Amino acid sequence: MNPFYADEAVTLYHGDCREILPSIGKVDVVITDPPYSSGRAEEEFAATGNVAVSLHLASELAPTMLVFGTSSGRGIEFTRSTIRRLPHNRVLAWHRSYVNSPAAGPWRWDLVLIHVFGRGSFGRPEYSSFMSSNGTRSLAIEMEHKSPVPVGVMAWLYEPFAPGVVLDPFAGSGSTLIAARNIGGKAIGIEINERHCERIAARLSQGVLTEEPA
């Protein structure tokens, strides 16, 4: 299994994570933002069932998972019911300023829930369970990715587990990988979209990247 990109801290694989995950060894934590779908054809994922299989496979590799979900009731139930191997620990929240999804009702979809499964990083009161950030609009344009996560958000989630190995089976814009390398940890990413892989490799080749594009 040849990596698409590799350096001393990051290994990125191009392919379907359902096929690659069984070949990945144990890691310290999984942090990922899955490409959820509701039956609409979106690249490789025709429905959330494929995401469910992927998350289950990933849950066998780490004692802790941090999984981005939606703030809808149905989305919360889906995320919690998908990962059965690890207990549901708690929920973190990210408030994002840029929202490209239409609002349902009077409230914007600007609150992202991150579900923590398994063993948390206890005894670290300096880390807040809430974060607010900017920068996703310009990152979405640069990466041609509809819902990128800023590096700072991924650093907030990963730092309590650093310098452990983090796995992101849906690497997307590559922010998890960049955050881990910046902090001095190691990361493994999987991404099925080759164009996204090319952009991730380009971002990683820039060296330390802590700020989002203006």
Tab-separated table of C-alpha atoms in Angstrom:
chain	number	residue	atom	x	y	z
A	1	MET	CA	0.000	0.000	0.000
A	2	ASN	CA	1.881	3.023	-1.297
A	3	PRO	CA	1.100	6.419	0.265
A	4	PHE	CA	0.039	9.341	-1.898
A	5	TYR	CA	2.159	11.611	0.316
A	6	ALA	CA	4.528	10.953	3.202
A	7	ASP	CA	6.934	12.908	5.369
A	8	GLU	CA	8.396	12.361	8.829
A	9	ALA	CA	5.050	13.106	10.507
A	10	VAL	CA	2.248	12.545	7.989
A	11	THR	CA	1.171	9.649	5.787
A	12	LEU	CA	-1.681	10.210	3.329
A	13	TYR	CA	-3.356	7.393	1.393
A	14	HIS	CA	-5.572	7.834	-1.658
A	15	GLY	CA	-8.436	5.376	-1.792
A	16	ASP	CA	-11.615	4.091	-0.185
A	17	CYS	CA	-11.129	4.042	3.584
A	18	ARG	CA	-13.299	0.926	3.842
A	19	GLU	CA	-10.602	-0.923	1.931
A	20	ILE	CA	-7.580	0.767	3.530
A	21	LEU	CA	-8.590	0.830	7.214
A	22	PRO	CA	-8.133	-2.946	7.766
A	23	SER	CA	-4.461	-2.461	6.814
A	24	ILE	CA	-3.884	0.392	9.286
A	25	GLY	CA	-2.406	-0.501	12.670
A	26	LYS	CA	-3.531	0.802	16.044
A	27	VAL	CA	-3.543	4.563	16.601
A	28	ASP	CA	-4.061	6.800	19.633
A	29	VAL	CA	-7.106	8.734	18.468
A	30	VAL	CA	-9.410	9.076	15.461
A	31	ILE	CA	-10.516	12.619	14.569
A	32	THR	CA	-12.692	12.946	11.494
A	33	ASP	CA	-15.438	14.927	9.766
A	34	PRO	CA	-17.345	12.370	7.642
A	35	PRO	CA	-19.029	13.370	4.344
A	36	TYR	CA	-22.556	12.683	5.517
A	37	SER	CA	-25.278	12.280	2.912
A	38	SER	CA	-29.008	11.607	3.031
A	39	GLY	CA	-29.297	9.333	0.042
A	40	ARG	CA	-28.021	11.872	-2.473
A	41	ALA	CA	-25.137	10.785	-4.690
A	42	GLU	CA	-22.102	12.718	-3.448
A	43	GLU	CA	-18.957	11.353	-5.063
A	44	GLU	CA	-18.160	7.948	-3.514
A	45	PHE	CA	-20.824	8.091	-0.817
A	46	ALA	CA	-24.330	7.436	-2.093
A	47	ALA	CA	-25.751	7.244	1.450
A	48	THR	CA	-24.722	7.475	5.058
A	49	GLY	CA	-24.572	3.687	5.230
A	50	ASN	CA	-21.090	3.762	3.725
A	51	VAL	CA	-20.021	6.311	6.330
A	52	ALA	CA	-21.365	4.033	9.048
A	53	VAL	CA	-19.239	1.122	7.830
A	54	SER	CA	-16.158	3.331	7.716
A	55	LEU	CA	-16.666	4.705	11.218
A	56	HIS	CA	-17.172	1.200	12.582
A	57	LEU	CA	-13.897	0.038	11.020
A	58	ALA	CA	-12.075	3.083	12.391
A	59	SER	CA	-13.478	2.471	15.884
A	60	GLU	CA	-11.555	-0.809	16.014
A	61	LEU	CA	-8.228	1.025	15.751
A	62	ALA	CA	-8.309	3.556	18.602
A	63	PRO	CA	-9.451	3.900	22.230
A	64	THR	CA	-10.920	7.344	21.477
A	65	MET	CA	-12.821	8.830	18.534
A	66	LEU	CA	-13.843	12.439	17.926
A	67	VAL	CA	-16.466	12.482	15.195
A	68	PHE	CA	-18.048	15.570	13.667
A	69	GLY	CA	-21.815	15.309	13.483
A	70	THR	CA	-24.764	17.522	12.702
A	71	SER	CA	-26.928	19.480	15.115
A	72	SER	CA	-30.144	17.861	13.872
A	73	GLY	CA	-31.813	15.225	16.005
A	74	ARG	CA	-31.576	12.630	13.248
A	75	GLY	CA	-27.889	13.375	12.709
A	76	ILE	CA	-27.096	13.048	16.414
A	77	GLU	CA	-28.840	9.693	16.627
A	78	PHE	CA	-27.066	8.444	13.499
A	79	THR	CA	-23.607	9.322	14.797
A	80	ARG	CA	-24.233	7.837	18.228
A	81	SER	CA	-25.750	4.611	16.851
A	82	THR	CA	-22.973	4.073	14.288
A	83	ILE	CA	-20.103	3.672	16.761
A	84	ARG	CA	-21.107	0.849	19.094
A	85	ARG	CA	-17.696	-0.479	20.071
A	86	LEU	CA	-16.820	2.642	22.094
A	87	PRO	CA	-19.103	4.295	24.677
A	88	HIS	CA	-20.406	7.776	23.983
A	89	ASN	CA	-18.368	9.998	26.298
A	90	ARG	CA	-19.510	13.583	25.716
A	91	VAL	CA	-20.176	16.296	23.096
A	92	LEU	CA	-17.982	19.250	22.142
A	93	ALA	CA	-19.140	22.219	20.062
A	94	TRP	CA	-17.590	24.334	17.311
A	95	HIS	CA	-19.260	27.595	16.296
A	96	ARG	CA	-18.381	28.464	12.719
A	97	SER	CA	-18.911	31.875	11.172
A	98	TYR	CA	-19.295	30.724	7.558
A	99	VAL	CA	-22.288	28.526	6.751
A	100	ASN	CA	-22.995	27.355	3.200
A	101	SER	CA	-26.042	25.226	4.052
A	102	PRO	CA	-29.598	26.581	3.798
A	103	ALA	CA	-31.238	27.201	7.151
A	104	ALA	CA	-34.148	25.054	8.286
A	105	GLY	CA	-36.344	27.203	10.482
A	106	PRO	CA	-35.171	30.401	12.195
A	107	TRP	CA	-31.746	29.083	13.213
A	108	ARG	CA	-28.588	28.861	11.096
A	109	TRP	CA	-26.587	25.619	10.822
A	110	ASP	CA	-23.623	27.320	12.471
A	111	LEU	CA	-23.121	24.990	15.440
A	112	VAL	CA	-21.162	21.795	14.768
A	113	LEU	CA	-21.247	19.029	17.361
A	114	ILE	CA	-18.210	16.805	17.843
A	115	HIS	CA	-19.013	13.510	19.541
A	116	VAL	CA	-16.346	11.990	21.792
A	117	PHE	CA	-16.408	8.207	22.011
A	118	GLY	CA	-14.302	6.019	24.293
A	119	ARG	CA	-11.652	7.251	26.669
A	120	GLY	CA	-11.305	10.996	26.951
A	121	SER	CA	-8.217	12.983	27.922
A	122	PHE	CA	-9.013	13.681	31.558
A	123	GLY	CA	-7.282	15.979	34.026
A	124	ARG	CA	-6.713	18.718	31.404
A	125	PRO	CA	-9.009	21.588	32.526
A	126	GLU	CA	-7.219	24.099	30.286
A	127	TYR	CA	-9.084	22.798	27.223
A	128	SER	CA	-12.532	24.260	26.637
A	129	SER	CA	-15.375	22.141	25.262
A	130	PHE	CA	-16.424	25.018	22.953
A	131	MET	CA	-14.584	26.835	20.171
A	132	SER	CA	-15.491	29.620	17.771
A	133	SER	CA	-13.503	30.256	14.601
A	134	ASN	CA	-13.360	32.103	11.292
A	135	GLY	CA	-11.651	31.339	8.003
A	136	THR	CA	-13.740	28.544	6.478
A	137	ARG	CA	-15.058	30.576	3.538
A	138	SER	CA	-11.633	31.337	2.055
A	139	LEU	CA	-10.480	27.785	2.799
A	140	ALA	CA	-13.526	26.378	1.010
A	141	ILE	CA	-12.697	28.460	-2.067
A	142	GLU	CA	-9.006	27.513	-2.034
A	143	MET	CA	-9.611	23.787	-1.503
A	144	GLU	CA	-12.810	23.578	-3.592
A	145	HIS	CA	-14.227	21.699	-0.638
A	146	LYS	CA	-17.779	22.419	0.516
A	147	SER	CA	-17.155	22.071	4.267
A	148	PRO	CA	-13.480	22.373	5.252
A	149	VAL	CA	-12.478	22.554	8.915
A	150	PRO	CA	-9.851	25.151	9.921
A	151	VAL	CA	-6.471	23.895	11.133
A	152	GLY	CA	-7.037	25.679	14.433
A	153	VAL	CA	-10.183	23.651	15.134
A	154	MET	CA	-8.404	20.362	14.470
A	155	ALA	CA	-5.491	21.506	16.656
A	156	TRP	CA	-7.958	22.237	19.489
A	157	LEU	CA	-9.288	18.675	19.224
A	158	TYR	CA	-5.934	16.930	18.765
A	159	GLU	CA	-3.744	18.795	21.264
A	160	PRO	CA	-4.943	16.902	24.376
A	161	PHE	CA	-3.785	13.665	22.689
A	162	ALA	CA	-0.479	14.977	21.297
A	163	PRO	CA	2.043	13.705	20.377
A	164	GLY	CA	0.060	10.515	19.743
A	165	VAL	CA	-0.838	9.172	16.304
A	166	VAL	CA	-4.120	10.538	14.952
A	167	LEU	CA	-6.080	8.871	12.141
A	168	ASP	CA	-8.478	10.737	9.854
A	169	PRO	CA	-10.238	8.335	7.442
A	170	PHE	CA	-11.964	11.258	5.686
A	171	ALA	CA	-9.018	13.629	5.304
A	172	GLY	CA	-10.934	16.156	3.172
A	173	SER	CA	-8.973	19.419	3.199
A	174	GLY	CA	-6.139	17.912	5.269
A	175	SER	CA	-6.533	20.113	8.348
A	176	THR	CA	-6.226	17.204	10.807
A	177	LEU	CA	-2.917	16.160	9.269
A	178	ILE	CA	-1.541	19.696	9.250
A	179	ALA	CA	-2.605	20.342	12.844
A	180	ALA	CA	-0.943	17.164	14.108
A	181	ARG	CA	2.324	17.906	12.318
A	182	ASN	CA	2.361	21.511	13.544
A	183	ILE	CA	1.988	20.349	17.147
A	184	GLY	CA	4.722	17.740	16.830
A	185	GLY	CA	2.590	14.624	16.502
A	186	LYS	CA	2.005	12.070	13.775
A	187	ALA	CA	-0.990	11.619	11.505
A	188	ILE	CA	-2.439	9.126	9.046
A	189	GLY	CA	-5.020	10.321	6.544
A	190	ILE	CA	-7.178	8.603	3.937
A	191	GLU	CA	-9.001	10.449	1.169
A	192	ILE	CA	-10.843	8.950	-1.805
A	193	ASN	CA	-10.969	12.131	-3.886
A	194	GLU	CA	-7.679	12.372	-5.783
A	195	ARG	CA	-8.028	16.109	-6.330
A	196	HIS	CA	-8.396	16.612	-2.594
A	197	CYS	CA	-5.273	14.482	-2.099
A	198	GLU	CA	-3.353	16.736	-4.455
A	199	ARG	CA	-4.452	19.832	-2.550
A	200	ILE	CA	-3.625	18.236	0.801
A	201	ALA	CA	-0.141	17.338	-0.441
A	202	ALA	CA	0.328	20.911	-1.662
A	203	ARG	CA	-0.686	22.316	1.724
A	204	LEU	CA	1.628	19.923	3.563
A	205	SER	CA	4.497	20.888	1.274
A	206	GLN	CA	4.184	24.504	2.463
A	207	GLY	CA	5.677	23.543	5.829
A	208	VAL	CA	4.178	24.791	9.095
A	209	LEU	CA	0.727	26.202	8.356
A	210	THR	CA	-1.164	27.641	11.310
A	211	GLU	CA	-3.305	30.379	9.752
A	212	GLU	CA	-6.076	29.930	7.231
A	213	PRO	CA	-5.876	31.833	3.921
A	214	ALA	CA	-7.184	35.387	4.115
